[in-house]
Amino acid sequence: MVVVTFISSLKGSDNYMGDFKDYYWKSHTYSLDRDPYVLSNIKTAMFEKGEEAQQVFEERKRNLKHLAYAPFFFQVVSLFTNLEYDDASVVFLVLRILALLALLYTWFVLIQPLNRLQISTSYLVNGLVILLYVMFVWRSTIYTDFRVGNVSIFEQVFLWPGIYFFLKRRYNLFALFVVASSFIKIVPIVFLGLLACLWFDREKRKEVYTALAVGIGGFGLYHFLNYLLDPQIYKTYFF
């Protein structure tokens, strides 16, 4: 019921899956061995696909110009371009629903079990609480990003288990999950700074240094592999 209600509210909203259009067409450009960070390349690739794609370009060109995720992201999303856009958007929606369910499991089973919240013994009531939480908490950030087809749900799927491992004092796993959460956007890597809170505890310093090495090393390795995919495209992305 929660999932059905959530999806129904998405379908009737403005700009539904707008961000996914950007991902799809930039990845389509990448799949043609063209630099997806250059707007003229995107325009050429989209105009080759026909009138409908041309119209999308005119609507989304400002977003297409400024969207700058790591090349590996476009490598992965280019798999969707084997499908027509409408079919690809359905597959992407299903994957994000699965990611949302995984995120809810992390929140309400691992980090803060519902039975500890003592809300209700009724599955219906608990389901409604979860629905309201997803749709309105943090100024509706989750709901809004989900509505427009943003990838932030996948970042959170890795980031929140990382927080869970941090609370469990498994700092190497925390670092690895933080690195994974920053595969698309760089910003989540700042969560490695949580390890600095432990630096004053002398007994934990060795663990902190090891976890920082894992995190910084993993992040550096990821970007080095991005560079190896296509050095020229990576330079356009990074600089």
mmCIF file of C-alpha atoms in Angstrom:
data_model
loop_
_atom_site.group_PDB
_atom_site.id
_atom_site.type_symbol
_atom_site.label_atom_id
_atom_site.label_comp_id
_atom_site.label_asym_id
_atom_site.label_seq_id
_atom_site.Cartn_x
_atom_site.Cartn_y
_atom_site.Cartn_z
ATOM 1 C CA MET A 1 0.000 0.000 0.000
ATOM 2 C CA VAL A 2 2.810 2.388 0.913
ATOM 3 C CA VAL A 3 4.611 1.767 -2.373
ATOM 4 C CA VAL A 4 1.426 2.044 -4.482
ATOM 5 C CA THR A 5 0.404 5.316 -2.814
ATOM 6 C CA PHE A 6 3.904 6.699 -3.212
ATOM 7 C CA ILE A 7 4.126 5.846 -6.922
ATOM 8 C CA SER A 8 0.630 7.224 -7.603
ATOM 9 C CA SER A 9 1.645 10.579 -6.124
ATOM 10 C CA LEU A 10 4.719 10.665 -8.371
ATOM 11 C CA LYS A 11 2.881 10.106 -11.622
ATOM 12 C CA GLY A 12 0.710 13.188 -11.326
ATOM 13 C CA SER A 13 3.532 15.591 -10.485
ATOM 14 C CA ASP A 14 5.215 18.242 -12.602
ATOM 15 C CA ASN A 15 8.669 17.530 -14.080
ATOM 16 C CA TYR A 16 8.195 13.801 -13.536
ATOM 17 C CA MET A 17 11.532 12.011 -14.207
ATOM 18 C CA GLY A 18 13.055 15.246 -15.530
ATOM 19 C CA ASP A 19 16.514 14.474 -14.139
ATOM 20 C CA PHE A 20 16.502 11.019 -15.700
ATOM 21 C CA LYS A 21 16.077 12.659 -19.113
ATOM 22 C CA ASP A 22 19.391 14.414 -18.501
ATOM 23 C CA TYR A 23 21.103 11.192 -17.408
ATOM 24 C CA TYR A 24 19.689 9.260 -20.351
ATOM 25 C CA TRP A 25 20.730 11.696 -23.059
ATOM 26 C CA LYS A 26 24.161 12.500 -21.644
ATOM 27 C CA SER A 27 24.779 8.756 -21.346
ATOM 28 C CA HIS A 28 23.545 8.275 -24.909
ATOM 29 C CA THR A 29 26.146 10.838 -25.982
ATOM 30 C CA TYR A 30 28.806 8.991 -23.974
ATOM 31 C CA SER A 31 27.820 5.687 -25.622
ATOM 32 C CA LEU A 32 28.631 7.264 -29.003
ATOM 33 C CA ASP A 33 32.201 7.967 -27.786
ATOM 34 C CA ARG A 34 31.509 11.691 -27.563
ATOM 35 C CA ASP A 35 32.323 13.915 -24.609
ATOM 36 C CA PRO A 36 29.073 14.169 -22.572
ATOM 37 C CA TYR A 37 30.286 17.319 -20.797
ATOM 38 C CA VAL A 38 30.209 19.349 -24.031
ATOM 39 C CA LEU A 39 26.716 20.647 -24.790
ATOM 40 C CA SER A 40 27.241 20.722 -28.566
ATOM 41 C CA ASN A 41 28.001 16.981 -28.506
ATOM 42 C CA ILE A 42 24.771 16.302 -26.619
ATOM 43 C CA LYS A 43 22.822 18.458 -29.041
ATOM 44 C CA THR A 44 24.211 16.603 -32.059
ATOM 45 C CA ALA A 45 23.504 13.199 -30.507
ATOM 46 C CA MET A 46 19.935 14.146 -29.596
ATOM 47 C CA PHE A 47 19.113 15.809 -32.921
ATOM 48 C CA GLU A 48 20.182 12.606 -34.648
ATOM 49 C CA LYS A 49 17.434 10.768 -32.726
ATOM 50 C CA GLY A 50 14.581 12.804 -34.158
ATOM 51 C CA GLU A 51 12.088 15.542 -33.408
ATOM 52 C CA GLU A 52 11.008 14.340 -29.959
ATOM 53 C CA ALA A 53 14.604 14.267 -28.727
ATOM 54 C CA GLN A 54 15.150 17.729 -30.188
ATOM 55 C CA GLN A 55 12.224 19.046 -28.163
ATOM 56 C CA VAL A 56 13.626 17.477 -24.994
ATOM 57 C CA PHE A 57 16.970 19.147 -25.691
ATOM 58 C CA GLU A 58 15.350 22.577 -25.924
ATOM 59 C CA GLU A 59 13.527 21.954 -22.636
ATOM 60 C CA ARG A 60 16.498 20.544 -20.740
ATOM 61 C CA LYS A 61 19.585 22.151 -22.307
ATOM 62 C CA ARG A 62 20.358 24.291 -19.264
ATOM 63 C CA ASN A 63 20.418 21.202 -17.022
ATOM 64 C CA LEU A 64 22.274 19.167 -19.621
ATOM 65 C CA LYS A 65 25.000 21.783 -19.743
ATOM 66 C CA HIS A 66 25.662 21.894 -15.991
ATOM 67 C CA LEU A 67 25.196 18.239 -15.040
ATOM 68 C CA ALA A 68 28.680 16.976 -14.163
ATOM 69 C CA TYR A 69 28.774 13.496 -12.648
ATOM 70 C CA ALA A 70 31.725 11.119 -12.847
ATOM 71 C CA PRO A 71 32.308 9.387 -16.227
ATOM 72 C CA PHE A 72 31.679 5.977 -14.615
ATOM 73 C CA PHE A 73 28.095 7.068 -13.919
ATOM 74 C CA PHE A 74 27.456 7.687 -17.607
ATOM 75 C CA GLN A 75 29.171 4.403 -18.419
ATOM 76 C CA VAL A 76 26.630 2.595 -16.229
ATOM 77 C CA VAL A 77 23.567 4.586 -17.327
ATOM 78 C CA SER A 78 24.513 4.068 -20.975
ATOM 79 C CA LEU A 79 23.167 0.523 -20.481
ATOM 80 C CA PHE A 80 19.707 2.112 -20.269
ATOM 81 C CA THR A 81 20.185 3.686 -23.697
ATOM 82 C CA ASN A 82 19.842 0.237 -25.247
ATOM 83 C CA LEU A 83 16.144 0.765 -24.497
ATOM 84 C CA GLU A 84 13.838 3.478 -25.749
ATOM 85 C CA TYR A 85 13.478 6.314 -23.241
ATOM 86 C CA ASP A 86 9.979 5.332 -22.008
ATOM 87 C CA ASP A 87 11.055 1.743 -21.316
ATOM 88 C CA ALA A 88 14.303 2.871 -19.717
ATOM 89 C CA SER A 89 12.457 5.254 -17.387
ATOM 90 C CA VAL A 90 10.233 2.402 -16.156
ATOM 91 C CA VAL A 91 13.270 0.213 -15.410
ATOM 92 C CA PHE A 92 14.945 3.126 -13.647
ATOM 93 C CA LEU A 93 11.814 3.735 -11.545
ATOM 94 C CA VAL A 94 11.712 0.070 -10.491
ATOM 95 C CA LEU A 95 15.386 0.177 -9.470
ATOM 96 C CA ARG A 96 14.779 3.310 -7.398
ATOM 97 C CA ILE A 97 11.793 1.699 -5.677
ATOM 98 C CA LEU A 98 14.011 -1.248 -4.736
ATOM 99 C CA ALA A 99 16.641 1.209 -3.518
ATOM 100 C CA LEU A 100 13.999 3.014 -1.440
ATOM 101 C CA LEU A 101 12.918 -0.250 0.172
ATOM 102 C CA ALA A 102 16.555 -0.993 1.013
ATOM 103 C CA LEU A 103 16.886 2.484 2.507
ATOM 104 C CA LEU A 104 13.746 2.011 4.615
ATOM 105 C CA TYR A 105 15.137 -1.294 5.843
ATOM 106 C CA THR A 106 18.348 0.474 6.896
ATOM 107 C CA TRP A 107 16.426 3.207 8.718
ATOM 108 C CA PHE A 108 13.668 1.238 10.398
ATOM 109 C CA VAL A 109 15.312 -2.131 10.975
ATOM 110 C CA LEU A 110 19.037 -1.527 11.376
ATOM 111 C CA ILE A 111 19.351 2.017 12.730
ATOM 112 C CA GLN A 112 16.040 2.764 14.479
ATOM 113 C CA PRO A 113 13.721 -0.272 14.586
ATOM 114 C CA LEU A 114 10.031 0.638 14.518
ATOM 115 C CA ASN A 115 9.367 -1.409 17.643
ATOM 116 C CA ARG A 116 11.643 0.943 19.566
ATOM 117 C CA LEU A 117 9.665 3.930 18.353
ATOM 118 C CA GLN A 118 6.577 2.384 19.994
ATOM 119 C CA ILE A 119 4.234 3.908 17.409
ATOM 120 C CA SER A 120 1.780 1.085 16.907
ATOM 121 C CA THR A 121 1.540 -2.676 16.605
ATOM 122 C CA SER A 122 -0.519 -2.188 13.443
ATOM 123 C CA TYR A 123 1.322 -2.738 10.149
ATOM 124 C CA LEU A 124 -1.065 -0.264 8.478
ATOM 125 C CA VAL A 125 -0.271 2.521 10.936
ATOM 126 C CA ASN A 126 3.457 1.859 10.703
ATOM 127 C CA GLY A 127 3.205 1.849 6.911
ATOM 128 C CA LEU A 128 1.475 5.227 6.924
ATOM 129 C CA VAL A 129 4.133 6.607 9.265
ATOM 130 C CA ILE A 130 6.843 5.453 6.850
ATOM 131 C CA LEU A 131 4.963 6.959 3.901
ATOM 132 C CA LEU A 132 4.631 10.335 5.631
ATOM 133 C CA TYR A 133 8.275 10.166 6.683
ATOM 134 C CA VAL A 134 9.461 9.558 3.124
ATOM 135 C CA MET A 135 7.212 12.228 1.602
ATOM 136 C CA PHE A 136 7.659 15.094 4.055
ATOM 137 C CA VAL A 137 10.782 14.716 6.209
ATOM 138 C CA TRP A 138 13.680 17.116 5.547
ATOM 139 C CA ARG A 139 11.413 19.454 3.547
ATOM 140 C CA SER A 140 10.328 16.604 1.252
ATOM 141 C CA THR A 141 13.867 16.111 -0.066
ATOM 142 C CA ILE A 142 13.506 12.375 -0.618
ATOM 143 C CA TYR A 143 10.115 12.698 -2.254
ATOM 144 C CA THR A 144 11.170 15.591 -4.503
ATOM 145 C CA ASP A 145 14.347 13.872 -5.688
ATOM 146 C CA PHE A 146 12.400 10.674 -6.267
ATOM 147 C CA ARG A 147 9.744 12.537 -8.275
ATOM 148 C CA VAL A 148 12.200 14.167 -10.668
ATOM 149 C CA GLY A 149 14.203 10.966 -11.161
ATOM 150 C CA ASN A 150 17.301 12.039 -9.270
ATOM 151 C CA VAL A 151 19.983 9.506 -8.353
ATOM 152 C CA SER A 152 20.315 10.684 -4.740
ATOM 153 C CA ILE A 153 18.392 7.605 -3.537
ATOM 154 C CA PHE A 154 21.322 5.431 -4.680
ATOM 155 C CA GLU A 155 23.774 7.632 -2.802
ATOM 156 C CA GLN A 156 21.717 7.240 0.356
ATOM 157 C CA VAL A 157 21.494 3.475 -0.083
ATOM 158 C CA PHE A 158 25.254 3.403 0.487
ATOM 159 C CA LEU A 159 25.616 6.350 2.852
ATOM 160 C CA TRP A 160 23.131 5.229 5.521
ATOM 161 C CA PRO A 161 24.571 1.708 5.921
ATOM 162 C CA GLY A 162 27.872 3.540 6.295
ATOM 163 C CA ILE A 163 26.374 5.537 9.158
ATOM 164 C CA TYR A 164 25.127 2.270 10.640
ATOM 165 C CA PHE A 165 28.641 0.788 10.544
ATOM 166 C CA PHE A 166 30.025 3.982 12.062
ATOM 167 C CA LEU A 167 27.632 3.600 15.003
ATOM 168 C CA LYS A 168 28.718 -0.040 15.279
ATOM 169 C CA ARG A 169 32.371 1.091 15.349
ATOM 170 C CA ARG A 170 33.237 -0.790 12.170
ATOM 171 C CA TYR A 171 35.126 2.113 10.694
ATOM 172 C CA ASN A 172 36.686 0.434 7.661
ATOM 173 C CA LEU A 173 33.254 -0.606 6.407
ATOM 174 C CA PHE A 174 32.014 2.901 7.136
ATOM 175 C CA ALA A 175 34.790 4.325 4.948
ATOM 176 C CA LEU A 176 34.068 1.901 2.105
ATOM 177 C CA PHE A 177 30.356 2.750 2.072
ATOM 178 C CA VAL A 178 31.084 6.472 2.128
ATOM 179 C CA VAL A 179 33.378 6.038 -0.877
ATOM 180 C CA ALA A 180 30.659 4.059 -2.683
ATOM 181 C CA SER A 181 28.130 6.809 -1.940
ATOM 182 C CA SER A 182 30.438 9.334 -3.641
ATOM 183 C CA PHE A 183 30.726 7.396 -6.919
ATOM 184 C CA ILE A 184 28.225 9.736 -8.605
ATOM 185 C CA LYS A 185 28.775 13.046 -6.829
ATOM 186 C CA ILE A 186 31.887 13.991 -4.869
ATOM 187 C CA VAL A 187 30.062 15.659 -1.959
ATOM 188 C CA PRO A 188 29.304 12.543 0.194
ATOM 189 C CA ILE A 189 33.038 11.943 0.688
ATOM 190 C CA VAL A 190 32.990 14.721 3.308
ATOM 191 C CA PHE A 191 31.338 12.228 5.670
ATOM 192 C CA LEU A 192 34.786 10.712 6.147
ATOM 193 C CA GLY A 193 35.241 13.751 8.381
ATOM 194 C CA LEU A 194 33.190 11.928 11.015
ATOM 195 C CA LEU A 195 36.329 9.924 11.703
ATOM 196 C CA ALA A 196 37.988 13.130 12.900
ATOM 197 C CA CYS A 197 35.580 13.100 15.857
ATOM 198 C CA LEU A 198 37.352 9.962 17.078
ATOM 199 C CA TRP A 199 40.893 11.287 16.754
ATOM 200 C CA PHE A 200 41.010 12.533 20.351
ATOM 201 C CA ASP A 201 40.392 9.006 21.628
ATOM 202 C CA ARG A 202 43.948 7.621 21.776
ATOM 203 C CA GLU A 203 42.742 4.004 21.830
ATOM 204 C CA LYS A 204 40.966 4.469 18.504
ATOM 205 C CA ARG A 205 43.592 6.453 16.618
ATOM 206 C CA LYS A 206 45.034 3.433 14.831
ATOM 207 C CA GLU A 207 41.549 2.406 13.666
ATOM 208 C CA VAL A 208 40.866 5.973 12.553
ATOM 209 C CA TYR A 209 44.093 6.183 10.532
ATOM 210 C CA THR A 210 43.372 2.823 8.899
ATOM 211 C CA ALA A 211 39.801 3.821 8.013
ATOM 212 C CA LEU A 212 40.973 7.154 6.613
ATOM 213 C CA ALA A 213 43.546 5.341 4.497
ATOM 214 C CA VAL A 214 40.826 2.990 3.236
ATOM 215 C CA GLY A 215 38.503 5.900 2.459
ATOM 216 C CA ILE A 216 41.018 8.234 0.818
ATOM 217 C CA GLY A 217 42.718 5.371 -1.013
ATOM 218 C CA GLY A 218 39.405 3.993 -2.275
ATOM 219 C CA PHE A 219 38.263 7.428 -3.431
ATOM 220 C CA GLY A 220 41.563 8.047 -5.212
ATOM 221 C CA LEU A 221 41.475 4.622 -6.867
ATOM 222 C CA TYR A 222 37.937 5.207 -8.099
ATOM 223 C CA HIS A 223 38.892 8.472 -9.771
ATOM 224 C CA PHE A 224 42.060 6.956 -11.204
ATOM 225 C CA LEU A 225 39.918 4.248 -12.838
ATOM 226 C CA ASN A 226 37.610 6.962 -14.166
ATOM 227 C CA TYR A 227 40.650 8.619 -15.682
ATOM 228 C CA LEU A 228 41.716 5.363 -17.332
ATOM 229 C CA LEU A 229 38.267 4.972 -18.936
ATOM 230 C CA ASP A 230 38.977 8.031 -21.080
ATOM 231 C CA PRO A 231 41.650 10.530 -19.991
ATOM 232 C CA GLN A 232 40.344 13.352 -22.180
ATOM 233 C CA ILE A 233 36.735 13.042 -21.002
ATOM 234 C CA TYR A 234 37.900 12.843 -17.389
ATOM 235 C CA LYS A 235 39.887 16.070 -17.790
ATOM 236 C CA THR A 236 36.757 17.787 -19.120
ATOM 237 C CA TYR A 237 34.778 16.449 -16.155
ATOM 238 C CA PHE A 238 37.277 17.313 -13.450
ATOM 239 C CA PHE A 239 38.601 20.629 -14.710
#
